[in-house]
CSV table of C-alpha atoms and ligand atoms in Angstrom, one decimal:
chain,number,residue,atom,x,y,z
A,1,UNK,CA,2.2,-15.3,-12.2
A,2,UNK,CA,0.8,-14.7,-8.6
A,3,UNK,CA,2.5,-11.7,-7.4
A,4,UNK,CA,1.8,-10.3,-3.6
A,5,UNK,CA,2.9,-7.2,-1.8
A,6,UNK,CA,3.2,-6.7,1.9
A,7,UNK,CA,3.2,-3.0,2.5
A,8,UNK,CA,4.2,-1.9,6.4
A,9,UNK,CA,3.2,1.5,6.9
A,10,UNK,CA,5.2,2.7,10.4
A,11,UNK,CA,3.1,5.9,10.9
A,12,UNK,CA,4.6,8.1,13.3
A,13,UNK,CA,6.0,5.5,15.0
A,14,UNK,CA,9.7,5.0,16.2
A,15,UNK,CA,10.4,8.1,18.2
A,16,UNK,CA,14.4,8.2,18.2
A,17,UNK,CA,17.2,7.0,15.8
A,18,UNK,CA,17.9,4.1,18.5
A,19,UNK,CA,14.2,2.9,18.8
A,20,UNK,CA,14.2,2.7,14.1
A,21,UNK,CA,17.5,0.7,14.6
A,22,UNK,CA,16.3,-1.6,17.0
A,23,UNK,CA,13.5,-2.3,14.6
A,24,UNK,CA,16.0,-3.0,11.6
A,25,UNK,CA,17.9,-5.4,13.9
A,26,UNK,CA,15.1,-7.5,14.4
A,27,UNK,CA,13.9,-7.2,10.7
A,28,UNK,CA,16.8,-8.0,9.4
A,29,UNK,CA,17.5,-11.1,11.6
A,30,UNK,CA,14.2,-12.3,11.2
A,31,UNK,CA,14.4,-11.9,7.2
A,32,UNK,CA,18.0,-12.7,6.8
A,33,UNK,CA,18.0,-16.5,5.5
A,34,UNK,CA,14.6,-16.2,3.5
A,35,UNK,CA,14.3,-16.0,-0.1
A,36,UNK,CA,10.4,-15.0,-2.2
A,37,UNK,CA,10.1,-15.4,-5.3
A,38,UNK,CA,6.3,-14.3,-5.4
A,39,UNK,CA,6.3,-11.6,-2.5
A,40,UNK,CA,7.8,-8.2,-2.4
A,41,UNK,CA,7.7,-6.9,1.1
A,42,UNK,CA,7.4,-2.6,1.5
A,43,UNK,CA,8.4,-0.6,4.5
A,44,UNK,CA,7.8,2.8,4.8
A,45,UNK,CA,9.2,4.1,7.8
A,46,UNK,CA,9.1,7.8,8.7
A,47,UNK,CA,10.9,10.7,6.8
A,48,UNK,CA,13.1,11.5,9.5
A,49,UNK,CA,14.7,7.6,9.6
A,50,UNK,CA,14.4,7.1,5.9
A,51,UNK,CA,18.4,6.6,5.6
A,52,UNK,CA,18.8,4.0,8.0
A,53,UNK,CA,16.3,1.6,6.1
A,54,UNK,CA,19.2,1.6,2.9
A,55,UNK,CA,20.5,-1.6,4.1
A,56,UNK,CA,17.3,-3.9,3.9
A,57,UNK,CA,17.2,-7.1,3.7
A,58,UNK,CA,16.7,-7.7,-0.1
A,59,UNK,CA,13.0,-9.1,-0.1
A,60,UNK,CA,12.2,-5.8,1.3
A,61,UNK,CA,12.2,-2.4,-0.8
A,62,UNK,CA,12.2,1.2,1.1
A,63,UNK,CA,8.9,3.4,0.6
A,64,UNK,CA,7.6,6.3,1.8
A,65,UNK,CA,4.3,7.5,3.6
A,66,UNK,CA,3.8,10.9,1.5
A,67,UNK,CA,5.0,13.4,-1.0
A,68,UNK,CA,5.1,16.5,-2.4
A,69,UNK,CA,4.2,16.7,-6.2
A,70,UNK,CA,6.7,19.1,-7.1
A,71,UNK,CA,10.1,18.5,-7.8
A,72,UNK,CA,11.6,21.5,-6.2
A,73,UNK,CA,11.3,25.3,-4.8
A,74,UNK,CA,9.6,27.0,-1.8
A,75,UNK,CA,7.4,24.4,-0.6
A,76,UNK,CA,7.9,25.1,3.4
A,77,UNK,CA,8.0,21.3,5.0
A,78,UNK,CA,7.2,19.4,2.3
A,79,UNK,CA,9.4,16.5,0.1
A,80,UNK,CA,10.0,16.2,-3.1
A,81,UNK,CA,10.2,13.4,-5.4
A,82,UNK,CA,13.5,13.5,-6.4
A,83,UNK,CA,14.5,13.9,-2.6
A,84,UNK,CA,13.0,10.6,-2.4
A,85,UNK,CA,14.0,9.1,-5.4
A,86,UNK,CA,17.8,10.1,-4.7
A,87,UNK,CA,17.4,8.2,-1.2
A,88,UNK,CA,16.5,5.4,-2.8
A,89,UNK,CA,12.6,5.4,-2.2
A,90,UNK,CA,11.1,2.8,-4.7
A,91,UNK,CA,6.9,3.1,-3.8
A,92,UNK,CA,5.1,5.8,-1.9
A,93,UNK,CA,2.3,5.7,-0.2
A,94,UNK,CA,-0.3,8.4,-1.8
A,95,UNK,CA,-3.7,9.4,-0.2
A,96,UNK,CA,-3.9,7.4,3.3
A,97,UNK,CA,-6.9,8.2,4.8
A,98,UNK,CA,-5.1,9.8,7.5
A,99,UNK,CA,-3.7,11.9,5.4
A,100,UNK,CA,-6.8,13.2,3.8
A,101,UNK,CA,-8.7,13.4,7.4
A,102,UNK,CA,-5.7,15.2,8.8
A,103,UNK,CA,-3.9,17.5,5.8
A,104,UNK,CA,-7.2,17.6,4.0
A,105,UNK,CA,-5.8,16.0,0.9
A,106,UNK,CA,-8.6,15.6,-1.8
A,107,UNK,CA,-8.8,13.2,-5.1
A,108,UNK,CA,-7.5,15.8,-7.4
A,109,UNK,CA,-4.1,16.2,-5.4
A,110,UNK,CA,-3.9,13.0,-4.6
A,111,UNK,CA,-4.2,12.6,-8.7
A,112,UNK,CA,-1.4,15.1,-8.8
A,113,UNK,CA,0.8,13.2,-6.9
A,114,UNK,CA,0.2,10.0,-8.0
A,115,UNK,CA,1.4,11.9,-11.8
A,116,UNK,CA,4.5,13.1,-10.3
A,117,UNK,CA,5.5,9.4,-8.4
A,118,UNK,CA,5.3,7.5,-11.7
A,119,UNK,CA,7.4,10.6,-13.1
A,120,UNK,CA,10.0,9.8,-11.4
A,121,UNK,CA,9.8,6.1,-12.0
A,122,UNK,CA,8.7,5.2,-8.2
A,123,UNK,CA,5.7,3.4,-7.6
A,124,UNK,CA,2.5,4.8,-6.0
A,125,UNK,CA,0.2,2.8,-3.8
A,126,UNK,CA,-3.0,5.2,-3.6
A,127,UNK,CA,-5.6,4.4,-1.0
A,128,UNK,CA,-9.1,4.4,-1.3
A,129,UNK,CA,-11.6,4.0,0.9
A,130,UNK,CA,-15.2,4.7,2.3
A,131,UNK,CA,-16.0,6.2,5.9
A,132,UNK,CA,-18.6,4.1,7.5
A,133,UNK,CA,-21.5,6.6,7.1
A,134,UNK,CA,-20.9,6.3,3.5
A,135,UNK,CA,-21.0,2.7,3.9
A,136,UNK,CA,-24.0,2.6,6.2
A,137,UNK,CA,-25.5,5.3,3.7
A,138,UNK,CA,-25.3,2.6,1.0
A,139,UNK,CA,-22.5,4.9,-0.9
A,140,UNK,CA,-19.8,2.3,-1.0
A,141,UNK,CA,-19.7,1.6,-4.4
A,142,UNK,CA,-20.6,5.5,-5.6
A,143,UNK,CA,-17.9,6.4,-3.3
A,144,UNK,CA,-15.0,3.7,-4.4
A,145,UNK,CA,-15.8,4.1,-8.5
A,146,UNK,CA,-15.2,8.3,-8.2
A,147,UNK,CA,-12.0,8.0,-6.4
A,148,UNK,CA,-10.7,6.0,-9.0
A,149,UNK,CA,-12.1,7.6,-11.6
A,150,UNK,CA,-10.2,10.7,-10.4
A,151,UNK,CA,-7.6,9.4,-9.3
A,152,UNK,CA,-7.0,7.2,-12.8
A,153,UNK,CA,-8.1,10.2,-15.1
A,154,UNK,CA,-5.9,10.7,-17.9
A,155,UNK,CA,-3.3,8.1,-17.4
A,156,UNK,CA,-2.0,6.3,-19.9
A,157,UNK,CA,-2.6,2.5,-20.3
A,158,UNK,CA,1.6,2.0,-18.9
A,159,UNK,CA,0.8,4.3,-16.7
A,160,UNK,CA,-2.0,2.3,-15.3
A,161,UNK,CA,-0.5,-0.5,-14.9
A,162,UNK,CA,2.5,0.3,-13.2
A,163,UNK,CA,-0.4,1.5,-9.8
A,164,UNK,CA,-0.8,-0.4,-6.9
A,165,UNK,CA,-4.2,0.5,-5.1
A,166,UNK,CA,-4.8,-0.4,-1.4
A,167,UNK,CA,-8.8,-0.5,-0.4
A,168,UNK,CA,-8.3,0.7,3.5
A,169,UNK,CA,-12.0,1.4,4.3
A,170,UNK,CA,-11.5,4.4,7.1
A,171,UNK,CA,-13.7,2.5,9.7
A,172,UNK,CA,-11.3,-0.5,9.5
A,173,UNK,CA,-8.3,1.7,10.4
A,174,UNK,CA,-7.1,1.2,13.8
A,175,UNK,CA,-10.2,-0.6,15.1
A,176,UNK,CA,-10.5,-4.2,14.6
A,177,UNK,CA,-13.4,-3.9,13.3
A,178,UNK,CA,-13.1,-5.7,9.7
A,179,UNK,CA,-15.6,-5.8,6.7
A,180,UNK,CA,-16.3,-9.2,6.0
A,181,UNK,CA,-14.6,-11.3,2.9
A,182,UNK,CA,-17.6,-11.0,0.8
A,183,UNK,CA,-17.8,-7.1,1.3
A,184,UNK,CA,-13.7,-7.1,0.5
A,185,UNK,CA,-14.5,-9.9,-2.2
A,186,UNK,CA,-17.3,-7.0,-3.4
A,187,UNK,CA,-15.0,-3.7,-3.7
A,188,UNK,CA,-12.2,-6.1,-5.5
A,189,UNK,CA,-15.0,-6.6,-7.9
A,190,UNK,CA,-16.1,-2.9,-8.5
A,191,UNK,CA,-12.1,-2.1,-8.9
A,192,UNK,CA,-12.0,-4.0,-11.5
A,193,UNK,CA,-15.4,-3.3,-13.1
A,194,UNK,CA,-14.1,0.5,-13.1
A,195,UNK,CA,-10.3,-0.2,-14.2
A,196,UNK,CA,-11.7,-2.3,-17.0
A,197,UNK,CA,-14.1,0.4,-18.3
A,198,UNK,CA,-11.5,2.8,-18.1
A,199,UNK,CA,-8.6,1.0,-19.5
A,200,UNK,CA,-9.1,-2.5,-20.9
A,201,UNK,CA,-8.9,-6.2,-19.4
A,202,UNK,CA,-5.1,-6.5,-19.9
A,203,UNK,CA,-4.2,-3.4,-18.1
A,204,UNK,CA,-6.8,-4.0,-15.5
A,205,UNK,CA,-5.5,-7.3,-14.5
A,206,UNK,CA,-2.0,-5.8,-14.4
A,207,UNK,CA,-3.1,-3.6,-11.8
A,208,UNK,CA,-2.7,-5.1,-8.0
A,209,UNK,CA,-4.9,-4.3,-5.5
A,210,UNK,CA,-4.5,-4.5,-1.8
A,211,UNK,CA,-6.5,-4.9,1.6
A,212,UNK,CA,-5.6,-2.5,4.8
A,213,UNK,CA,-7.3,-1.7,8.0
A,214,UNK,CA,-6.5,-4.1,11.2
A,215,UNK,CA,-4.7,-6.5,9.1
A,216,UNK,CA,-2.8,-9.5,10.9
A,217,UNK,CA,-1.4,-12.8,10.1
A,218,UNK,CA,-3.8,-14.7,11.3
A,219,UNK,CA,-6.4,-12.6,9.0
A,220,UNK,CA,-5.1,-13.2,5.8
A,221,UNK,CA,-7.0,-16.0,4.2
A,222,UNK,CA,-10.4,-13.7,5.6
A,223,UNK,CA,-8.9,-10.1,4.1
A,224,UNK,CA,-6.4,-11.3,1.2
A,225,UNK,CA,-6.4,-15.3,0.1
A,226,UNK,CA,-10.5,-15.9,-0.4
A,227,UNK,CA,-11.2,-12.3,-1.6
A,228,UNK,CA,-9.2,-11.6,-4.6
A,229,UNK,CA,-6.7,-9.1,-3.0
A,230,UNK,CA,-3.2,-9.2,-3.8
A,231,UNK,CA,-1.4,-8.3,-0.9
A,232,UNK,CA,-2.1,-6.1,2.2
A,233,UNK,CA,-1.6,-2.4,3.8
A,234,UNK,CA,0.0,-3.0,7.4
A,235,UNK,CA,-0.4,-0.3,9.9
A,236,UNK,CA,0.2,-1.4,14.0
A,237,UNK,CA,1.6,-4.8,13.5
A,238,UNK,CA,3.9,-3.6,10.9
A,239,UNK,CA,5.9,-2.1,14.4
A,240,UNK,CA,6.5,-6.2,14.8
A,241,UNK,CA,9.3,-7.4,12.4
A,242,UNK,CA,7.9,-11.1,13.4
A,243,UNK,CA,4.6,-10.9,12.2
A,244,UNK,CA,5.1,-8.5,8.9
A,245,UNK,CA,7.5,-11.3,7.8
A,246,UNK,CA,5.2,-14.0,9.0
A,247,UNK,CA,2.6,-12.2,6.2
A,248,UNK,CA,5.3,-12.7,3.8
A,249,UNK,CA,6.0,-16.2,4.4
A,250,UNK,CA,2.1,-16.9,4.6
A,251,UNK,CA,1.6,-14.8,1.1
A,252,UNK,CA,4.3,-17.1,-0.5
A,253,UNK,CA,3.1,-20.2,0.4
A,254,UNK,CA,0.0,-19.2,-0.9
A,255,UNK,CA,1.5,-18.2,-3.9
A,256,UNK,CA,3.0,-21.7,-4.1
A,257,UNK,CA,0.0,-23.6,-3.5
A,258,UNK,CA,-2.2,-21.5,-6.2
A,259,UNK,CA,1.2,-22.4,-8.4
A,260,UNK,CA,0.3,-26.1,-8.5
A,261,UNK,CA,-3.2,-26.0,-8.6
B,301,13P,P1,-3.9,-0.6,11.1
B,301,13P,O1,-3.3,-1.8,10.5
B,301,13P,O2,-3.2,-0.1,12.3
B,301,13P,O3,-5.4,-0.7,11.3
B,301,13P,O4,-3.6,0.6,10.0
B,301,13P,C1,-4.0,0.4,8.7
B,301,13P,C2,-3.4,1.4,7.9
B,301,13P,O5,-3.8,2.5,7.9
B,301,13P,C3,-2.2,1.1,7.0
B,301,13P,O6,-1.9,2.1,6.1
């Protein structure tokens, strides 16, 4: 069965309790009346707000934007699992370019962390992702195939499975500038390529990958519908409760239309 995921990643957005329960207001009354049964909208608002977004509307599960691997102990500023778990946390975002450009995160703790979400029965959504030098340098491919490869290494066919990876090329990120479908259609390609190597067909196609960089409604059939993608990785227009819903209504009637084909 088609399944979709539209992921909102809020950022360091939202700079007050007020302005986070403004946003659930609108979310929640643009969301109230509908129902999906192919789409599973994600929001993962800041830390700080992380108890306010208990009450969602129920097409839409609570993430997170980071976390600590560790469970516990004198990790100055950092979250654990379990903290996120207990709060009712159900995916977390692992490896955003952002956070490897900014915390210097690498593959191998990115790999750590990714170990420690499925631990504790949450699901990751590890990014990947070339910089446009390594794209321009012809590396794409090299680039895409060893962060999986890390990032995959040693895990267990369940274990696999149970992944949701989102492609955000780093150029794409807060630029409008987009690859094209075929290059999207492309890296969907080498994903699976590498997953199936690595694990087997069945696993692989068990295993759904999403598009993120400058993502809007209006963009979906180019980044998601003719490219193989199951779902995308919202960053700005996430902040709009309108159009993150309008992705979900458009991901479901695509669902339904690939349903009667
Ligand atoms: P934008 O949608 O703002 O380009 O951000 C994408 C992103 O990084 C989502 O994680």
């Amino acid at each position: 069965m088609t399944r979709f995921y539209v992921v909102g990643n809020l950022k360091m957005n939202m700079l007050s309790r007020e302005e986070a329960s403004q946003y659930l207001t609108v979310l929640r009354r643009e969301s109230s009346s509908k129902r999906y049964a192919y789409v599973t909208g994600i929001i993962a608002p800041s830390f700080l707000y992380s108890a306010q977004f208990d009450d969602l509307p129920k097409s839409i599960k609570k993430g997170a934007q980071n976390m600590f691997p560790e469970k516990s102990g004198s990790y100055t500023g950092e979250i654990s699992p379990l903290m996120l778990k207990n709060d009712g946390v159900e995916y977390v975002i692992i490896g955003h370019s952002e956070r490897r450009l900014y915390a210097g995160e690498t593959d191998e703790l990115i790999h750590e962390k990714l170990l420690s979400v499925l631990k504790y029965y949450m699901i990751p959504i590890v990014c990947i992702g070339e910089t446009r030098a390594q794209r321009e340098a012809g590396k794409a491919e090299q680039i895409i195939t060893g962060q999986i490869r890390t990032l995959f290494s040693d895990l267990s066919k369940l274990q696999a499975e149970k992944v949701i990876i989102a492609y955000e090329p780093r150029w794409a990120i807060g630029t409008d500038i987009l690859p094209t479908t075929s290059e999207i259609a492309e890296v969907r390609m080498i994903v699976r390529q590498v997953l199936t190597e690595m694990f087997d067909t069945a696993t692989e196609e068990r295993i759904a990958v999403l598009y993120g960089g400058s993502v809007k409604s209006s963009l979906l059939p180019q980044v998601a519908f003719e490219t193989g993608m199951e779902g995308v990785l919202v960053g700005r227009e996430s902040l709009f409760p309108y159009e993150l819903v309008k992705m979900m209504n458009l991901f479901e009637e695509e669902a339904i239309r690939r349903s009667k084909i």
